[in-house]
Amino acid sequence: MTPTLPDAPPAATRRRALSPLSARRRVIGWVLALTSPGAISLLFLDTGGLVGLPTQVLVFLALTVAVALVGGTWPALACALVSFLCINWFFTPPTRLLSVADPENLLALLLFVLVAVGVASVVDLAARRHVQASRAAVLAETDAARTALLAAVSHDLRTPLAAIRTAVDGLRATDVELAPQDADALVETVATSTGRLEQLIDNLLDLSRLQAGAVVPSLRAVSLDEVVPVAIEPVAGSVELALPDDLPFVHTDPGLLERVVANVVANAVRWSPGRVQVAVAVSPARVELRVVDRGPGLDAAAKARMFEPFQRLSDTGGSGVGLGLAVAQGFARAVGATILPEDTPEGGLTMVVSVPRAEPHRDEPGV
């Protein structure tokens, strides 16, 4: 679920230790450090002495601060050095010499360098702490996801595995003669538990693909008649399906949309005490598949987090680790569809899967 990054080579580690800033920012910082002091010096020389030395020092200090903010410590130190030389050579009497006649001017130049170094160090420290905080947040999120995964999967894997093991042991027993109906019940237990395992593994693999960015949809014009009946087949006995004969084509990936519908319908069947209704509504731009259940429904807070991985309606009912809707939402986004929860008028929840219509004369086959 969480890929492990290989150890960085020593050279890359040393570069990160020198500066936590990106390579692009460091390059820009070096360019500014080496070119801007000369440009500002030429600008001041063109003013003909209208700007005094204190103002000039402040301008160069502001430049050094800007370079520190962009490029970090080393470009800022280079900018401070070049700025010091420019101020000394062009603007501090005697000019055109690397010497300072007035001790006060010398003190101002030294303070300039100290302030520049201090600001650069503060910026570099802040950048390092930001990187450390970001890494800590990522590690905390990874640990939380791993903990949730282990807690959920440990139960939902063991339950069907235990049922399969018990049923298989019963079927293999030689000291007991099973009645035909008992044997059929054990076989049904194996089939049901195997289906639960298959669904759990499929959702885990799908979530891994989504997190790795490995889902590449193949969009084309598709009839919902090709997708919906296949998607609801595992729970067809608990679903009332109403598909009009004149439905327009939708623009989607049929395989990914099938997984979206299958997970949404399976979730509704899991929580609905009665049959789940699946109907279609058509608008000028989209086709809406409405999955209506009569379950306990959800409050606003639960609706806000229902598509997050490892979220379950409650801890007292249902099965699964809470991945079905997260996978459905990820696949829906990949194909340009949306999933929105609505309250069912007589109680329960209605999941609205909205899919873009295919454009006539371009997407629809045979047109």
Short mmCIF file of C-alpha atoms in Angstrom, two decimals:
data_model
loop_
_atom_site.label_atom_id
_atom_site.label_comp_id
_atom_site.label_asym_id
_atom_site.label_seq_id
_atom_site.Cartn_x
_atom_site.Cartn_y
_atom_site.Cartn_z
CA MET A 1 0.00 0.00 0.00
CA THR A 2 2.76 2.45 0.89
CA PRO A 3 5.77 2.30 -1.43
CA THR A 4 9.19 2.34 0.22
CA LEU A 5 11.60 4.78 -1.35
CA PRO A 6 15.14 3.55 -1.94
CA ASP A 7 17.95 5.05 0.06
CA ALA A 8 19.29 8.21 -1.52
CA PRO A 9 22.88 8.16 -2.77
CA PRO A 10 25.43 9.93 -0.62
CA ALA A 11 25.84 12.82 -3.07
CA ALA A 12 22.11 13.55 -3.09
CA THR A 13 22.06 13.34 0.71
CA ARG A 14 24.90 15.85 0.94
CA ARG A 15 23.09 18.24 -1.41
CA ARG A 16 19.95 18.08 0.68
CA ALA A 17 22.02 18.70 3.79
CA LEU A 18 23.49 21.85 2.25
CA SER A 19 20.10 23.32 1.46
CA PRO A 20 16.53 22.05 1.82
CA LEU A 21 15.38 24.37 -0.97
CA SER A 22 14.63 23.10 -4.46
CA ALA A 23 17.32 23.17 -7.14
CA ARG A 24 15.30 25.71 -9.14
CA ARG A 25 15.17 28.14 -6.21
CA ARG A 26 18.89 27.74 -5.58
CA VAL A 27 19.72 28.47 -9.22
CA ILE A 28 17.53 31.58 -9.22
CA GLY A 29 19.17 32.66 -5.96
CA TRP A 30 22.66 32.33 -7.43
CA VAL A 31 21.69 34.27 -10.56
CA LEU A 32 20.26 37.11 -8.44
CA ALA A 33 23.27 37.07 -6.11
CA LEU A 34 25.79 37.43 -8.92
CA THR A 35 23.97 39.87 -11.19
CA SER A 36 21.71 42.09 -9.09
CA PRO A 37 24.39 43.95 -7.05
CA GLY A 38 26.07 45.12 -10.26
CA ALA A 39 22.75 46.19 -11.76
CA ILE A 40 21.83 48.17 -8.64
CA SER A 41 25.29 49.76 -8.58
CA LEU A 42 24.86 50.98 -12.17
CA LEU A 43 21.44 52.34 -11.26
CA PHE A 44 22.84 54.32 -8.33
CA LEU A 45 25.73 55.63 -10.45
CA ASP A 46 23.24 56.92 -13.02
CA THR A 47 21.48 58.97 -10.33
CA GLY A 48 24.57 61.14 -9.98
CA GLY A 49 24.84 60.91 -6.23
CA LEU A 50 21.23 61.75 -5.43
CA VAL A 51 20.98 58.66 -3.20
CA GLY A 52 23.14 58.71 -0.08
CA LEU A 53 25.24 55.90 1.35
CA PRO A 54 22.76 54.88 4.13
CA THR A 55 19.98 54.41 1.58
CA GLN A 56 22.31 52.51 -0.72
CA VAL A 57 23.29 50.14 2.10
CA LEU A 58 19.62 49.54 2.93
CA VAL A 59 18.82 48.75 -0.71
CA PHE A 60 21.67 46.24 -0.91
CA LEU A 61 20.54 44.75 2.40
CA ALA A 62 17.00 44.36 1.04
CA LEU A 63 18.47 42.65 -2.03
CA THR A 64 20.42 40.23 0.17
CA VAL A 65 17.29 39.44 2.17
CA ALA A 66 15.39 38.76 -1.08
CA VAL A 67 18.16 36.43 -2.28
CA ALA A 68 18.09 34.63 1.08
CA LEU A 69 14.35 34.13 0.80
CA VAL A 70 14.71 32.71 -2.70
CA GLY A 71 17.97 30.78 -2.67
CA GLY A 72 18.95 30.21 0.96
CA THR A 73 22.24 30.61 2.76
CA TRP A 74 25.00 30.29 0.18
CA PRO A 75 23.51 32.54 -2.53
CA ALA A 76 22.74 35.10 0.19
CA LEU A 77 26.33 34.98 1.45
CA ALA A 78 27.57 35.45 -2.11
CA CYS A 79 25.17 38.37 -2.58
CA ALA A 80 26.37 39.93 0.69
CA LEU A 81 30.00 39.63 -0.41
CA VAL A 82 29.39 41.06 -3.90
CA SER A 83 27.23 43.84 -2.45
CA PHE A 84 29.97 44.65 0.10
CA LEU A 85 32.52 44.94 -2.69
CA CYS A 86 30.21 47.11 -4.82
CA ILE A 87 29.44 49.47 -1.95
CA ASN A 88 33.12 49.70 -1.02
CA TRP A 89 34.34 50.21 -4.58
CA PHE A 90 31.68 52.56 -5.97
CA PHE A 91 30.11 54.44 -3.05
CA THR A 92 32.39 54.49 0.03
CA PRO A 93 35.10 57.18 -0.01
CA PRO A 94 37.71 56.80 -1.29
CA THR A 95 35.89 55.31 -4.30
CA ARG A 96 37.53 52.96 -6.78
CA LEU A 97 39.61 51.57 -3.91
CA LEU A 98 38.94 48.63 -1.61
CA SER A 99 39.45 50.74 1.49
CA VAL A 100 37.25 52.83 3.79
CA ALA A 101 38.35 56.21 5.11
CA ASP A 102 35.52 56.80 7.59
CA PRO A 103 35.34 54.26 10.47
CA GLU A 104 31.58 54.80 10.66
CA ASN A 105 31.22 53.64 7.06
CA LEU A 106 33.38 50.62 7.82
CA LEU A 107 31.13 49.79 10.78
CA ALA A 108 28.05 50.13 8.54
CA LEU A 109 29.55 47.71 6.00
CA LEU A 110 30.41 45.16 8.68
CA LEU A 111 26.92 45.40 10.16
CA PHE A 112 25.52 44.94 6.66
CA VAL A 113 27.41 41.67 6.25
CA LEU A 114 26.41 40.43 9.72
CA VAL A 115 22.73 41.21 9.14
CA ALA A 116 22.82 39.53 5.73
CA VAL A 117 24.39 36.39 7.19
CA GLY A 118 21.87 36.36 10.04
CA VAL A 119 18.88 36.69 7.73
CA ALA A 120 20.20 33.99 5.42
CA SER A 121 20.69 31.63 8.38
CA VAL A 122 17.16 32.27 9.65
CA VAL A 123 15.67 31.61 6.21
CA ASP A 124 17.68 28.41 5.82
CA LEU A 125 16.65 27.22 9.30
CA ALA A 126 13.00 27.97 8.58
CA ALA A 127 13.18 26.04 5.32
CA ARG A 128 14.77 23.05 7.06
CA ARG A 129 12.10 23.04 9.75
CA HIS A 130 9.39 23.24 7.10
CA VAL A 131 10.85 20.22 5.33
CA GLN A 132 11.13 18.33 8.61
CA ALA A 133 7.54 19.20 9.52
CA SER A 134 6.33 18.06 6.09
CA ARG A 135 8.17 14.76 6.42
CA ALA A 136 6.80 14.27 9.93
CA ALA A 137 3.27 14.92 8.68
CA VAL A 138 3.73 12.41 5.84
CA LEU A 139 5.09 9.80 8.25
CA ALA A 140 2.23 10.40 10.67
CA GLU A 141 -0.32 10.05 7.87
CA THR A 142 1.39 6.89 6.64
CA ASP A 143 1.45 5.40 10.13
CA ALA A 144 -2.22 6.25 10.64
CA ALA A 145 -3.15 4.64 7.32
CA ARG A 146 -1.06 1.56 8.12
CA THR A 147 -2.63 1.25 11.56
CA ALA A 148 -6.14 1.62 10.14
CA LEU A 149 -5.37 -0.90 7.40
CA LEU A 150 -3.99 -3.48 9.81
CA ALA A 151 -6.85 -3.03 12.25
CA ALA A 152 -9.49 -3.34 9.55
CA VAL A 153 -7.89 -6.04 7.42
CA SER A 154 -6.91 -8.23 10.37
CA HIS A 155 -10.61 -8.75 11.18
CA ASP A 156 -12.04 -8.76 7.66
CA LEU A 157 -9.45 -11.19 6.36
CA ARG A 158 -9.64 -13.59 9.26
CA THR A 159 -13.44 -13.81 9.33
CA PRO A 160 -13.94 -15.26 5.81
CA LEU A 161 -10.74 -17.30 6.10
CA ALA A 162 -12.00 -18.88 9.31
CA ALA A 163 -15.37 -19.59 7.70
CA ILE A 164 -13.68 -21.18 4.67
CA ARG A 165 -11.41 -23.28 6.87
CA THR A 166 -14.31 -24.51 8.98
CA ALA A 167 -16.42 -25.35 5.93
CA VAL A 168 -13.57 -27.17 4.19
CA ASP A 169 -12.77 -29.16 7.33
CA GLY A 170 -16.43 -30.16 7.54
CA LEU A 171 -16.48 -31.26 3.91
CA ARG A 172 -13.26 -33.25 4.30
CA ALA A 173 -14.32 -34.99 7.50
CA THR A 174 -14.43 -38.76 7.04
CA ASP A 175 -15.92 -39.68 10.40
CA VAL A 176 -19.19 -37.82 9.79
CA GLU A 177 -21.63 -38.41 6.94
CA LEU A 178 -23.10 -35.07 5.89
CA ALA A 179 -26.66 -34.70 4.71
CA PRO A 180 -26.92 -33.19 1.20
CA GLN A 181 -28.36 -29.94 2.54
CA ASP A 182 -25.54 -29.64 5.09
CA ALA A 183 -22.93 -30.17 2.40
CA ASP A 184 -24.64 -27.58 0.20
CA ALA A 185 -24.61 -25.11 3.10
CA LEU A 186 -20.88 -25.63 3.64
CA VAL A 187 -20.18 -25.15 -0.08
CA GLU A 188 -22.26 -21.97 -0.04
CA THR A 189 -20.23 -20.74 2.93
CA VAL A 190 -17.02 -21.31 0.99
CA ALA A 191 -18.40 -19.48 -2.04
CA THR A 192 -19.69 -16.51 -0.02
CA SER A 193 -16.51 -16.13 2.02
CA THR A 194 -14.36 -16.43 -1.10
CA GLY A 195 -16.37 -13.65 -2.70
CA ARG A 196 -15.78 -11.43 0.34
CA LEU A 197 -12.05 -12.09 0.15
CA GLU A 198 -12.00 -11.37 -3.57
CA GLN A 199 -13.82 -8.07 -3.10
CA LEU A 200 -11.48 -7.01 -0.29
CA ILE A 201 -8.36 -7.84 -2.29
CA ASP A 202 -9.74 -6.09 -5.39
CA ASN A 203 -10.40 -2.93 -3.38
CA LEU A 204 -6.94 -3.00 -1.82
CA LEU A 205 -5.31 -3.40 -5.23
CA ASP A 206 -7.50 -0.69 -6.75
CA LEU A 207 -6.65 1.72 -3.94
CA SER A 208 -2.96 1.02 -4.50
CA ARG A 209 -3.34 1.79 -8.21
CA LEU A 210 -5.15 5.03 -7.45
CA GLN A 211 -2.53 6.16 -4.93
CA ALA A 212 0.26 5.29 -7.36
CA GLY A 213 -1.41 7.22 -10.20
CA ALA A 214 -1.50 4.07 -12.33
CA VAL A 215 -5.14 4.40 -13.44
CA VAL A 216 -5.30 5.48 -17.09
CA PRO A 217 -8.90 5.52 -18.37
CA SER A 218 -9.83 4.67 -21.96
CA LEU A 219 -12.80 6.95 -22.62
CA ARG A 220 -15.34 6.20 -25.33
CA ALA A 221 -19.07 6.24 -25.97
CA VAL A 222 -20.73 3.55 -23.85
CA SER A 223 -24.29 2.44 -23.24
CA LEU A 224 -25.25 1.98 -19.60
CA ASP A 225 -26.88 -1.28 -20.67
CA GLU A 226 -23.33 -2.63 -21.09
CA VAL A 227 -22.20 -1.53 -17.64
CA VAL A 228 -24.94 -1.51 -15.01
CA PRO A 229 -26.33 -5.09 -15.32
CA VAL A 230 -22.82 -6.52 -15.13
CA ALA A 231 -21.93 -4.29 -12.16
CA ILE A 232 -24.93 -5.35 -10.06
CA GLU A 233 -24.82 -9.05 -11.01
CA PRO A 234 -23.27 -10.23 -7.68
CA VAL A 235 -26.14 -8.63 -5.73
CA ALA A 236 -28.84 -8.77 -8.41
CA GLY A 237 -31.30 -10.50 -6.07
CA SER A 238 -31.28 -7.44 -3.78
CA VAL A 239 -31.62 -4.78 -6.49
CA GLU A 240 -34.54 -3.38 -8.47
CA LEU A 241 -33.11 -2.11 -11.73
CA ALA A 242 -35.00 0.27 -14.04
CA LEU A 243 -33.13 1.24 -17.22
CA PRO A 244 -35.10 2.97 -20.03
CA ASP A 245 -34.61 1.64 -23.54
CA ASP A 246 -33.80 5.07 -25.01
CA LEU A 247 -30.88 6.03 -22.78
CA PRO A 248 -28.23 8.22 -24.43
CA PHE A 249 -24.64 7.08 -24.58
CA VAL A 250 -22.21 8.25 -21.91
CA HIS A 251 -18.56 9.21 -22.34
CA THR A 252 -16.59 6.99 -19.96
CA ASP A 253 -14.34 4.00 -19.45
CA PRO A 254 -16.75 1.04 -19.17
CA GLY A 255 -14.47 -1.05 -16.96
CA LEU A 256 -13.83 1.71 -14.44
CA LEU A 257 -17.47 2.84 -14.43
CA GLU A 258 -18.51 -0.76 -13.79
CA ARG A 259 -16.31 -0.80 -10.66
CA VAL A 260 -17.83 2.51 -9.55
CA VAL A 261 -21.39 1.23 -9.88
CA ALA A 262 -20.55 -2.15 -8.35
CA ASN A 263 -19.01 -0.61 -5.23
CA VAL A 264 -21.78 1.97 -4.76
CA VAL A 265 -24.54 -0.63 -5.18
CA ALA A 266 -22.77 -3.16 -2.96
CA ASN A 267 -22.46 -0.53 -0.24
CA ALA A 268 -26.18 0.29 -0.51
CA VAL A 269 -27.16 -3.39 -0.35
CA ARG A 270 -24.97 -3.87 2.72
CA TRP A 271 -26.89 -1.25 4.71
CA SER A 272 -30.39 -1.44 3.29
CA PRO A 273 -32.89 -3.75 5.03
CA GLY A 274 -34.92 -4.03 1.82
CA ARG A 275 -34.21 -4.06 -1.89
CA VAL A 276 -32.08 -1.29 -3.37
CA GLN A 277 -33.55 0.70 -6.26
CA VAL A 278 -31.35 1.70 -9.19
CA ALA A 279 -32.87 4.23 -11.60
CA VAL A 280 -31.65 6.68 -14.23
CA ALA A 281 -32.30 10.38 -14.80
CA VAL A 282 -31.14 12.21 -17.96
CA SER A 283 -30.14 15.88 -18.26
CA PRO A 284 -28.82 17.75 -21.32
CA ALA A 285 -25.17 17.24 -20.33
CA ARG A 286 -25.13 14.21 -18.03
CA VAL A 287 -26.79 10.91 -17.16
CA GLU A 288 -27.46 10.28 -13.47
CA LEU A 289 -27.57 6.80 -12.00
CA ARG A 290 -29.48 6.99 -8.70
CA VAL A 291 -28.87 4.21 -6.17
CA VAL A 292 -31.58 4.42 -3.48
CA ASP A 293 -31.43 2.48 -0.22
CA ARG A 294 -33.63 2.43 2.90
CA GLY A 295 -30.84 2.12 5.42
CA PRO A 296 -30.10 4.33 8.45
CA GLY A 297 -28.79 7.19 6.33
CA LEU A 298 -25.90 9.50 7.22
CA ASP A 299 -25.53 12.80 9.00
CA ALA A 300 -23.60 15.73 7.51
CA ALA A 301 -20.35 14.84 9.28
CA ALA A 302 -20.44 11.25 8.04
CA LYS A 303 -21.19 12.39 4.49
CA ALA A 304 -18.12 14.63 4.58
CA ARG A 305 -15.78 11.70 5.29
CA MET A 306 -17.61 8.79 3.68
CA PHE A 307 -15.25 8.68 0.68
CA GLU A 308 -12.09 8.53 2.79
CA PRO A 309 -10.35 5.13 2.99
CA PHE A 310 -11.18 2.91 5.99
CA GLN A 311 -14.37 4.81 6.83
CA ARG A 312 -17.35 2.69 7.93
CA LEU A 313 -20.89 3.70 8.81
CA SER A 314 -20.58 2.12 12.23
CA ASP A 315 -18.63 -0.52 14.07
CA THR A 316 -21.69 -2.65 14.79
CA GLY A 317 -22.93 -3.62 11.38
CA GLY A 318 -21.88 -4.36 7.86
CA SER A 319 -18.66 -5.88 6.65
CA GLY A 320 -15.63 -4.66 4.78
CA VAL A 321 -12.78 -2.34 5.66
CA GLY A 322 -14.35 0.83 4.28
CA LEU A 323 -12.56 0.94 0.94
CA GLY A 324 -15.45 0.51 -1.50
CA LEU A 325 -16.59 4.12 -1.67
CA ALA A 326 -13.02 5.44 -1.63
CA VAL A 327 -12.19 3.29 -4.66
CA ALA A 328 -15.46 4.27 -6.36
CA GLN A 329 -14.72 7.97 -5.85
CA GLY A 330 -11.20 7.58 -7.23
CA PHE A 331 -12.38 5.75 -10.36
CA ALA A 332 -15.26 8.22 -10.82
CA ARG A 333 -12.85 11.14 -10.87
CA ALA A 334 -10.64 9.30 -13.35
CA VAL A 335 -13.50 9.03 -15.86
CA GLY A 336 -14.97 12.50 -15.26
CA ALA A 337 -17.94 11.27 -13.21
CA THR A 338 -19.10 12.43 -9.78
CA ILE A 339 -20.68 10.70 -6.78
CA LEU A 340 -22.89 12.73 -4.47
CA PRO A 341 -24.88 11.51 -1.46
CA GLU A 342 -28.47 12.68 -0.92
CA ASP A 343 -31.04 11.88 1.75
CA THR A 344 -33.79 9.50 0.63
CA PRO A 345 -37.17 11.18 1.33
CA GLU A 346 -38.62 8.26 3.33
CA GLY A 347 -35.32 7.55 5.09
CA GLY A 348 -32.06 6.15 3.85
CA LEU A 349 -29.42 7.37 1.44
CA THR A 350 -29.39 7.99 -2.30
CA MET A 351 -26.05 7.91 -4.11
CA VAL A 352 -26.10 9.88 -7.36
CA VAL A 353 -23.49 8.75 -9.90
CA SER A 354 -23.38 11.44 -12.60
CA VAL A 355 -21.64 10.57 -15.89
CA PRO A 356 -21.00 12.93 -18.85
CA ARG A 357 -23.07 12.28 -21.95
CA ALA A 358 -21.27 11.36 -25.15
CA GLU A 359 -21.17 14.09 -27.77
CA PRO A 360 -23.36 13.31 -30.79
CA HIS A 361 -21.61 12.76 -34.13
CA ARG A 362 -18.28 12.28 -32.36
CA ASP A 363 -18.47 9.77 -29.54
CA GLU A 364 -21.55 7.69 -30.21
CA PRO A 365 -20.88 4.60 -32.36
CA GLY A 366 -22.79 4.27 -35.55
CA VAL A 367 -23.74 7.98 -35.69
#
